[in-house]
Short mmCIF file of C-alpha atoms in Angstrom, two decimals:
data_model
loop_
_atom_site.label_atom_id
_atom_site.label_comp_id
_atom_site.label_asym_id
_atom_site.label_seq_id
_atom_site.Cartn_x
_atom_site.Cartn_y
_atom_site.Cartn_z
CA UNK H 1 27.93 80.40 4.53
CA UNK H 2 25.44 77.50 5.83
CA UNK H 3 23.59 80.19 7.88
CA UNK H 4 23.65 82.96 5.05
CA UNK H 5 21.99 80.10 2.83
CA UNK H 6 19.49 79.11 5.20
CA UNK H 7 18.68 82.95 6.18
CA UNK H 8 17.57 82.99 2.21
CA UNK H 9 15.65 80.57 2.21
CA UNK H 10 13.86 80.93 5.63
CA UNK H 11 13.16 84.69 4.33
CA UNK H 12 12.02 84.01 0.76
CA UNK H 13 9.70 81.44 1.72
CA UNK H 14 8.50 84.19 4.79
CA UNK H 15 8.10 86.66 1.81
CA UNK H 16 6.05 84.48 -0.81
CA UNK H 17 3.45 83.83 2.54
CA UNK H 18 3.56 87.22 3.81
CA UNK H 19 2.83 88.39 0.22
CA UNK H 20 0.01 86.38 -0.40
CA UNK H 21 -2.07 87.87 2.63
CA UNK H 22 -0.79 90.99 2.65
CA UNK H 23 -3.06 92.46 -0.68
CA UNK H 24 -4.99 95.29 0.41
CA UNK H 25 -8.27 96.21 -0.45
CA UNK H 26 -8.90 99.63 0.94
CA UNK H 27 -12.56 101.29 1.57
CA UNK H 28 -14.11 104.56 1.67
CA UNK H 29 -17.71 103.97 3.20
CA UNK H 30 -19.99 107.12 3.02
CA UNK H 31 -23.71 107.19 4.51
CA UNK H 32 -26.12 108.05 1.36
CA UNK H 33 -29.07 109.07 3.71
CA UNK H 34 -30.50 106.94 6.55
CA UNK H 35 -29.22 103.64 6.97
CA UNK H 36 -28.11 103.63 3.17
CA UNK H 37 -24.48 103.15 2.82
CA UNK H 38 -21.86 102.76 0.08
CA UNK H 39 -18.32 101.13 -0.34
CA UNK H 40 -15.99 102.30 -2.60
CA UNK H 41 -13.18 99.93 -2.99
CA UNK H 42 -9.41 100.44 -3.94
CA UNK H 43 -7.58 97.26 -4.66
CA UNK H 44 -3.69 97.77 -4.17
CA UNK H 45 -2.24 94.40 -5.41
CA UNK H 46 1.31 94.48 -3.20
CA UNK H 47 1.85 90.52 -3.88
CA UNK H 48 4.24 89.41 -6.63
CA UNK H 49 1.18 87.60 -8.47
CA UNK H 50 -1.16 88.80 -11.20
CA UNK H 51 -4.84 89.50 -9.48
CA UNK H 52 -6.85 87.74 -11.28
CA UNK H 53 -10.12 87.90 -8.49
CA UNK H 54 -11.64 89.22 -5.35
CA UNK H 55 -14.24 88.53 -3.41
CA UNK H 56 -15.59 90.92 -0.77
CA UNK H 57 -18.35 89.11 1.85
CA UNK H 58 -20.64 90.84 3.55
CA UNK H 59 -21.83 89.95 7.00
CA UNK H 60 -25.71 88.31 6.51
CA UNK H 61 -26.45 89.46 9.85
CA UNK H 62 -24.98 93.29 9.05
CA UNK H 63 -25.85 93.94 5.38
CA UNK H 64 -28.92 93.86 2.96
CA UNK H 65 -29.33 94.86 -0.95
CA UNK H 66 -32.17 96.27 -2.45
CA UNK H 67 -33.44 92.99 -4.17
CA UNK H 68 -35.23 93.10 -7.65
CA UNK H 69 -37.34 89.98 -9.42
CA UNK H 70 -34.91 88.19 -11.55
CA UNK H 71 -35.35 88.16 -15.23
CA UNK H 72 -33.32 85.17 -15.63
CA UNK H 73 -35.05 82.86 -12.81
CA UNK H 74 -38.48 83.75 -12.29
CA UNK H 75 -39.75 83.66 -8.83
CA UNK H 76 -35.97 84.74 -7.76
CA UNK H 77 -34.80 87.92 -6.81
CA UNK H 78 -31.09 89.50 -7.56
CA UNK H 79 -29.17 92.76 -5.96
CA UNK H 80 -30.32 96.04 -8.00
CA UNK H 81 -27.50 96.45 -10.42
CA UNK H 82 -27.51 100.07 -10.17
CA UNK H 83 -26.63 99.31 -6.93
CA UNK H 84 -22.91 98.21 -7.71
CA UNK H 85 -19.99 99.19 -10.53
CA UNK H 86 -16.75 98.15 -11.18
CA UNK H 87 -13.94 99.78 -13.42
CA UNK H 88 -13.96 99.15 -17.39
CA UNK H 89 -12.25 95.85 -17.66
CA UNK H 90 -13.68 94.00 -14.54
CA UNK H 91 -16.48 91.66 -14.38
CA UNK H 92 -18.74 92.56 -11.03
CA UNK H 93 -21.28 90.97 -9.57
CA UNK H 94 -23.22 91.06 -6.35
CA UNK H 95 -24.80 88.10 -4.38
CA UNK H 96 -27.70 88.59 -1.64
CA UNK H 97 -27.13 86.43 1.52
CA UNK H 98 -28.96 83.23 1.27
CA UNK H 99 -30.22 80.43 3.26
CA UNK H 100 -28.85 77.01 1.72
CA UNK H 101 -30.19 74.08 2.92
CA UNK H 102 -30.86 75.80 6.19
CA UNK H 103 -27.68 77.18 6.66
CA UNK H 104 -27.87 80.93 6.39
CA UNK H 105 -24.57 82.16 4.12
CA UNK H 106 -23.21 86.10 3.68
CA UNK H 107 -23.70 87.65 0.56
CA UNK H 108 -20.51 88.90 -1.66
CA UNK H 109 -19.30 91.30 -4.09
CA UNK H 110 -17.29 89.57 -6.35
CA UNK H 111 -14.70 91.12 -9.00
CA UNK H 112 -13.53 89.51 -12.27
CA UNK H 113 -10.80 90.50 -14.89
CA UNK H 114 -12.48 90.22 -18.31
CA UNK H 115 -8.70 90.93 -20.21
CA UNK H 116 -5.28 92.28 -18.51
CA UNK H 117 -5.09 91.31 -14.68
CA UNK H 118 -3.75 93.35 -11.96
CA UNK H 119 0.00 93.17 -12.16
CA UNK H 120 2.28 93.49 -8.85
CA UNK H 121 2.27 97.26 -7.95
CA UNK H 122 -0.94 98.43 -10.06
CA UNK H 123 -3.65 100.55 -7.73
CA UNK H 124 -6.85 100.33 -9.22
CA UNK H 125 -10.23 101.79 -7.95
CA UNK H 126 -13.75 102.22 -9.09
CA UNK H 127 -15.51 98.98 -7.47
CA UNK H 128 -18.60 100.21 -5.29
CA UNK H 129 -21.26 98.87 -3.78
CA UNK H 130 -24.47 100.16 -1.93
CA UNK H 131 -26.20 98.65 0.50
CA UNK H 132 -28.60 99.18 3.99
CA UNK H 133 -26.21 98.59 7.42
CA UNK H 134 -28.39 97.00 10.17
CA UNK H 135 -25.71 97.83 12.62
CA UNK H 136 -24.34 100.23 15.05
CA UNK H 137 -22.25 103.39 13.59
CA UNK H 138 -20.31 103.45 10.32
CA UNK H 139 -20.13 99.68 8.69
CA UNK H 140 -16.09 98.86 8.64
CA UNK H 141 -13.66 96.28 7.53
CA UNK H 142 -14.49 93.02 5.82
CA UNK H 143 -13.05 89.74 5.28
CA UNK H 144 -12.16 89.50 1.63
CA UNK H 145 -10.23 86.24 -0.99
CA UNK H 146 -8.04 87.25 -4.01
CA UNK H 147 -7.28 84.48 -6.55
CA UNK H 148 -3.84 85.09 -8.75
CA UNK H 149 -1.74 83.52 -10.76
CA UNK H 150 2.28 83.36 -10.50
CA UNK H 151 4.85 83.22 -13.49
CA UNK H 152 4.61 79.90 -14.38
CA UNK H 153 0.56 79.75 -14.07
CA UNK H 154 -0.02 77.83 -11.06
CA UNK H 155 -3.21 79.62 -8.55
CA UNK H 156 -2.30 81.55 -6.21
CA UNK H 157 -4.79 81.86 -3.31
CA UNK H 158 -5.08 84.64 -0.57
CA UNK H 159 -7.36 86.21 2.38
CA UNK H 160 -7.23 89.01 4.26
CA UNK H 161 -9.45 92.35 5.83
CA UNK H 162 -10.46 95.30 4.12
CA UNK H 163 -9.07 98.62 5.59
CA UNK H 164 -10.11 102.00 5.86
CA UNK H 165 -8.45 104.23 2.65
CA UNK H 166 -7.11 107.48 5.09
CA UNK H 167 -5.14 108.55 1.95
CA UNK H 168 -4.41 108.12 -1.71
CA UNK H 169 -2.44 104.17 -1.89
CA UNK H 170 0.61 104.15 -2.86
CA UNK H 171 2.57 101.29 -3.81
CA UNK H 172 5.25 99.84 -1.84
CA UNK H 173 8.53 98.50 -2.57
CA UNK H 174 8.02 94.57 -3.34
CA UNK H 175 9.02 92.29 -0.66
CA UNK H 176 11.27 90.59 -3.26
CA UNK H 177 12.70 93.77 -3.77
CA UNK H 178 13.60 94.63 -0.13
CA UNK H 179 15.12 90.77 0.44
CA UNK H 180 17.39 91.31 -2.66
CA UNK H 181 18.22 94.79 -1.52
CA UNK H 182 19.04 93.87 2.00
CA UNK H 183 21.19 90.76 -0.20
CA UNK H 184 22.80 93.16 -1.72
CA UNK H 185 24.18 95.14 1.01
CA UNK H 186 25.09 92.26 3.01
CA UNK H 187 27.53 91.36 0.71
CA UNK H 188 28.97 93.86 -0.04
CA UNK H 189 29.64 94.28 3.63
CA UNK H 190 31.22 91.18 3.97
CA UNK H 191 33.50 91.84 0.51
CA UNK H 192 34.23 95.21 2.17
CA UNK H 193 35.33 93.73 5.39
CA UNK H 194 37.28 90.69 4.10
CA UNK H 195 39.03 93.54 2.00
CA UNK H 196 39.79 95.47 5.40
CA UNK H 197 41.49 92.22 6.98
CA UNK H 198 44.11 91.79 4.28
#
């Protein structure tokens, strides 16, 4: 019974990490005419936290925006915002690279939830961004945070890749729900054989 309770433990604690950076973010990249490309992003949310937050970087040495004068902070200059769109419901917002105190840092696509977050399970799409590519081929993957909450409030923080979106997302069992599952029948094999000895 020691090692069944120890198994449970080892694996739930396995599950709440594995969970945390295993949140998709899938991409369709399309080429809009010379070295003009666009993202479109599809964020599967396969943790057992509410999604709350991305934030999508882009390579400083790989990626520019089309830059516009600020109207905010004259003398500055901000990504075209007809350049980017997110789903009703979702905050977006692009940042150019930028050199800060010498140190040059990538620019990001970043994705807020104005009212109900992503719950475990949802699939939501409609965040895209376009950009130039000043590398070789089709751009790819990218590194990419998610901030979430779990049921009693507390932040939940995770990091992973982007990957390519070969076919419609669909979501997969919870890793909670496979542990309990697997639980389950473990069990009831052991009530079933203890039966058989009698």
């Amino acid at each position: 019974m020691k090692t069944l309770s120890q198994f449970i433990t080892a694996t739930a604690l396995y599950l709440v990490v594995a969970s945390v950076n295993a949140n998709p973010i899938y991409y369709q990249v399309s080429n809009e005419g010379g070295d003009r490309w666009r993202y479109d992003y599809t964020v599967a949310n396969n943790t057992l936290f509410d999604i709350e937050q991305f934030t999508i970087y882009f390579d400083y040495t790989l990626y520019d925006f089309a830059l516009l004068p600020s109207a905010a902070f004259p003398g500055e200059f901000e990504v075209d915002a007809n350049d980017y769109q997110g789903p009703p419901g979702w905050d977006v917002f692009v940042a150019p690279d930028a050199d800060i105190l010498g140190v040059e840092e990538d620019g990001f696509f970043d994705a807020f939830a104005l009212g109900d977050l992503l719950e475990p399970g949802d699939v939501l799409g409609g965040f895209s961004v376009s950009f130039t590519y000043r590398g070789a081929g089709a751009p790819g993957r990218q590194f990419f945070e998610f901030f979430a909450y779990d049921a009693q409030g507390n932040d939940i923080f995770g990091e992973s890749f982007t990957r390519p979106l070969l076919a419609s997302p669909v979501p997969e069992p919870s890793p909670l729900s496979l542990c309990l599952l697997g639980l389950l029948l473990l069990v009831a094999g052991r009530k079933k054989t203890r039966t058989t000895q009698i």
